[in-house]
Amino acid sequence: MAMAHPIPVSFFLVTTLLFFLNHSLSPAHAASELVEGVCHESQSYSFCIQALESDPKTPATKDYMDLAVIALKLGISNSTATRSYISRLYKNPKTDPRKKPALKGCLSGYDEAVESFKSALGELKEDPLTANYDAKVASDGAVLCSDFLASAGIKDSSISDGNRFTSSFSNIAFVITNHLG
Ligand SMILES: *[C@@H]1O[C@H](CO)[C@@H](O)[C@H](O)[C@H]1NC(C)=O
């Protein structure tokens, strides 16, 4: 009597189990696989994980397009913050006037970097190939800035950290947009 419906009962149990397994594991698991895959392709795995996961929306992303939007927005806000820091330093009357040409060079480098990230974000859906190019060239402004600092003998860890962050976000966004189109 207890074994009257062995097949339907076990079928029900197995499908229930699969349903719960699927729902408890798959969304977070898929997102972290996406992020991990991208970060393995990037220049620095640990920076990439930490940087992308600084956005609370990252774990829920399901595709490269959504992740590209997150990475480019992080690139925009991060490079804009560095640009503001350089601008304050440039305008500060206490700043050594001999440093100003290099700081001005950095500012124009950062204008380009911020613009490139913004262009890439705007082009993502219509023109992923150009977005991919713009994501890549966003780091040029940071390289330019670091060259200006080096030739003027300026050591400023906030700017050099910013240069590294900008180059890293550029690299991450390049890696992600490589998968589009
Ligand atoms: C830029 O991004 C890096 C990496 O996530 C972070 O450590 C840093 O605090 C950010 N800087 C700003 C100003 O947001």
Short mmCIF file of C-alpha atoms and ligand atoms in Angstrom, two decimals:
data_model
loop_
_atom_site.label_atom_id
_atom_site.label_comp_id
_atom_site.label_asym_id
_atom_site.label_seq_id
_atom_site.Cartn_x
_atom_site.Cartn_y
_atom_site.Cartn_z
CA MET A 1 0.00 0.00 0.00
CA ALA A 2 2.79 2.40 0.85
CA MET A 3 4.32 1.81 -2.58
CA ALA A 4 1.07 2.44 -4.45
CA HIS A 5 2.45 5.35 -6.48
CA PRO A 6 6.23 4.95 -6.44
CA ILE A 7 6.91 6.63 -9.76
CA PRO A 8 4.83 9.82 -9.39
CA VAL A 9 6.07 10.32 -5.82
CA SER A 10 9.73 9.97 -6.68
CA PHE A 11 9.24 12.09 -9.79
CA PHE A 12 7.68 14.79 -7.62
CA LEU A 13 10.55 14.61 -5.12
CA VAL A 14 13.23 14.79 -7.77
CA THR A 15 11.64 17.73 -9.61
CA THR A 16 11.11 19.56 -6.31
CA LEU A 17 14.71 18.99 -5.35
CA LEU A 18 15.95 20.13 -8.76
CA PHE A 19 13.73 23.19 -8.61
CA PHE A 20 15.18 24.26 -5.26
CA LEU A 21 18.75 23.45 -6.25
CA ASN A 22 18.36 25.42 -9.43
CA HIS A 23 16.82 28.42 -7.71
CA SER A 24 19.23 28.51 -4.81
CA LEU A 25 22.37 28.06 -6.90
CA SER A 26 21.91 29.36 -10.39
CA PRO A 27 21.47 33.18 -10.31
CA ALA A 28 24.39 34.03 -8.02
CA HIS A 29 26.49 31.23 -9.45
CA ALA A 30 25.97 32.33 -13.07
CA ALA A 31 26.80 35.96 -12.22
CA SER A 32 29.98 35.08 -10.41
CA GLU A 33 31.05 32.84 -13.29
CA LEU A 34 30.54 35.75 -15.67
CA VAL A 35 32.54 38.10 -13.44
CA GLU A 36 35.24 35.51 -12.78
CA GLY A 37 35.61 34.78 -16.49
CA VAL A 38 36.01 38.48 -17.26
CA CYS A 39 38.44 39.05 -14.41
CA HIS A 40 40.61 36.11 -15.46
CA GLU A 41 40.99 37.82 -18.84
CA SER A 42 41.85 41.18 -17.27
CA GLN A 43 45.32 42.42 -16.26
CA SER A 44 44.67 41.99 -12.55
CA TYR A 45 42.18 39.39 -11.35
CA SER A 46 41.99 40.66 -7.76
CA PHE A 47 41.61 44.33 -8.72
CA CYS A 48 38.93 43.40 -11.24
CA ILE A 49 36.87 41.36 -8.75
CA GLN A 50 37.14 44.05 -6.08
CA ALA A 51 36.36 46.86 -8.52
CA LEU A 52 33.34 45.21 -10.17
CA GLU A 53 31.92 44.03 -6.87
CA SER A 54 32.08 47.56 -5.49
CA ASP A 55 28.79 47.94 -7.40
CA PRO A 56 25.97 46.09 -5.59
CA LYS A 57 24.30 45.35 -8.96
CA THR A 58 27.23 43.19 -10.13
CA PRO A 59 26.17 39.85 -8.57
CA ALA A 60 22.81 40.01 -10.38
CA THR A 61 24.23 40.72 -13.85
CA LYS A 62 23.46 38.00 -16.35
CA ASP A 63 25.24 39.15 -19.49
CA TYR A 64 28.20 41.05 -20.89
CA MET A 65 26.03 44.03 -21.84
CA ASP A 66 24.87 44.65 -18.26
CA LEU A 67 28.39 44.15 -16.93
CA ALA A 68 29.79 46.54 -19.57
CA VAL A 69 27.38 49.25 -18.35
CA ILE A 70 28.54 48.73 -14.75
CA ALA A 71 32.26 48.74 -15.66
CA LEU A 72 31.96 51.87 -17.82
CA LYS A 73 29.95 53.74 -15.19
CA LEU A 74 32.59 52.84 -12.59
CA GLY A 75 35.27 54.02 -15.03
CA ILE A 76 33.42 57.32 -15.53
CA SER A 77 32.92 58.03 -11.82
CA ASN A 78 36.41 56.90 -10.86
CA SER A 79 38.23 58.91 -13.53
CA THR A 80 35.97 61.92 -12.88
CA ALA A 81 36.99 61.82 -9.22
CA THR A 82 40.68 61.78 -10.18
CA ARG A 83 40.07 64.61 -12.65
CA SER A 84 38.45 66.69 -9.86
CA TYR A 85 41.40 66.04 -7.55
CA ILE A 86 43.86 67.20 -10.25
CA SER A 87 41.71 70.23 -10.99
CA ARG A 88 41.64 71.29 -7.31
CA LEU A 89 45.42 70.90 -7.11
CA TYR A 90 45.88 72.89 -10.33
CA LYS A 91 43.69 75.75 -9.07
CA ASN A 92 45.11 75.79 -5.57
CA PRO A 93 47.19 78.98 -5.12
CA LYS A 94 49.56 77.06 -2.84
CA THR A 95 50.51 74.65 -5.62
CA ASP A 96 54.05 75.20 -6.90
CA PRO A 97 53.66 77.04 -10.24
CA ARG A 98 56.41 74.86 -11.73
CA LYS A 99 54.08 71.88 -11.37
CA LYS A 100 51.21 73.54 -13.19
CA PRO A 101 52.09 72.67 -16.80
CA ALA A 102 52.20 68.96 -15.92
CA LEU A 103 48.96 69.21 -13.96
CA LYS A 104 47.37 70.95 -16.94
CA GLY A 105 48.57 68.09 -19.14
CA CYS A 106 47.00 65.64 -16.71
CA LEU A 107 43.74 67.55 -16.81
CA SER A 108 43.51 67.30 -20.58
CA GLY A 109 44.47 63.63 -20.36
CA TYR A 110 41.60 63.11 -17.94
CA ASP A 111 39.19 65.08 -20.13
CA GLU A 112 39.95 62.52 -22.83
CA ALA A 113 39.72 59.54 -20.48
CA VAL A 114 36.33 60.58 -19.07
CA GLU A 115 35.06 61.39 -22.58
CA SER A 116 36.20 57.99 -23.90
CA PHE A 117 34.42 56.10 -21.12
CA LYS A 118 31.27 58.18 -21.75
CA SER A 119 31.41 57.61 -25.52
CA ALA A 120 31.85 53.88 -24.98
CA LEU A 121 28.80 53.81 -22.70
CA GLY A 122 26.73 55.70 -25.27
CA GLU A 123 27.81 53.40 -28.12
CA LEU A 124 27.43 50.04 -26.36
CA LYS A 125 24.11 49.00 -27.90
CA GLU A 126 24.41 50.58 -31.37
CA ASP A 127 28.08 50.12 -32.06
CA PRO A 128 29.86 47.67 -29.73
CA LEU A 129 33.01 47.67 -31.89
CA THR A 130 33.51 51.42 -31.45
CA ALA A 131 32.59 51.11 -27.77
CA ASN A 132 35.32 48.47 -27.48
CA TYR A 133 37.82 50.86 -29.10
CA ASP A 134 36.81 53.76 -26.86
CA ALA A 135 37.02 51.57 -23.75
CA LYS A 136 40.59 50.74 -24.75
CA VAL A 137 41.75 54.29 -25.51
CA ALA A 138 40.33 55.59 -22.19
CA SER A 139 43.63 54.52 -20.62
CA ASP A 140 45.66 56.76 -22.99
CA GLY A 141 44.81 59.85 -20.91
CA ALA A 142 46.06 58.17 -17.74
CA VAL A 143 49.30 57.12 -19.48
CA LEU A 144 49.72 60.68 -20.76
CA CYS A 145 49.22 62.02 -17.23
CA SER A 146 51.72 59.62 -15.76
CA ASP A 147 54.28 60.68 -18.41
CA PHE A 148 53.69 64.35 -17.51
CA LEU A 149 54.19 63.63 -13.81
CA ALA A 150 57.37 61.64 -14.48
CA SER A 151 58.99 64.29 -16.67
CA ALA A 152 58.13 67.05 -14.17
CA GLY A 153 59.35 64.93 -11.26
CA ILE A 154 55.98 65.13 -9.49
CA LYS A 155 55.19 62.39 -6.99
CA ASP A 156 51.54 62.39 -6.02
CA SER A 157 50.15 59.06 -4.89
CA SER A 158 46.52 60.14 -5.35
CA ILE A 159 47.17 60.92 -9.01
CA SER A 160 49.31 57.85 -9.65
CA ASP A 161 46.72 55.60 -7.95
CA GLY A 162 44.07 57.31 -10.09
CA ASN A 163 46.14 56.61 -13.20
CA ARG A 164 46.33 52.93 -12.30
CA PHE A 165 42.59 52.77 -11.57
CA THR A 166 41.72 54.49 -14.86
CA SER A 167 43.97 52.10 -16.82
CA SER A 168 42.48 49.12 -15.00
CA PHE A 169 38.87 50.17 -15.63
CA SER A 170 39.77 50.75 -19.25
CA ASN A 171 41.24 47.24 -19.46
CA ILE A 172 38.21 45.64 -17.73
CA ALA A 173 35.74 47.48 -19.98
CA PHE A 174 37.81 46.48 -23.02
CA VAL A 175 37.75 42.81 -21.96
CA ILE A 176 33.97 42.89 -21.42
CA THR A 177 33.16 44.74 -24.67
CA ASN A 178 35.33 42.23 -26.56
CA HIS A 179 32.48 39.79 -25.93
CA LEU A 180 29.81 42.03 -27.49
CA GLY A 181 28.69 42.37 -31.09
C1 LIG B 1 38.45 53.99 -7.85
O1 LIG B 1 38.34 52.58 -7.92
C2 LIG B 1 39.19 51.87 -7.02
C3 LIG B 1 38.97 50.40 -7.27
O2 LIG B 1 37.66 50.02 -7.05
C4 LIG B 1 38.88 52.27 -5.59
O3 LIG B 1 39.77 51.62 -4.72
C5 LIG B 1 38.98 53.77 -5.44
O4 LIG B 1 38.59 54.14 -4.14
C6 LIG B 1 38.10 54.47 -6.47
N1 LIG B 1 38.31 55.89 -6.34
C7 LIG B 1 37.29 56.73 -6.32
C8 LIG B 1 37.66 58.14 -6.09
O5 LIG B 1 36.14 56.38 -6.47
#
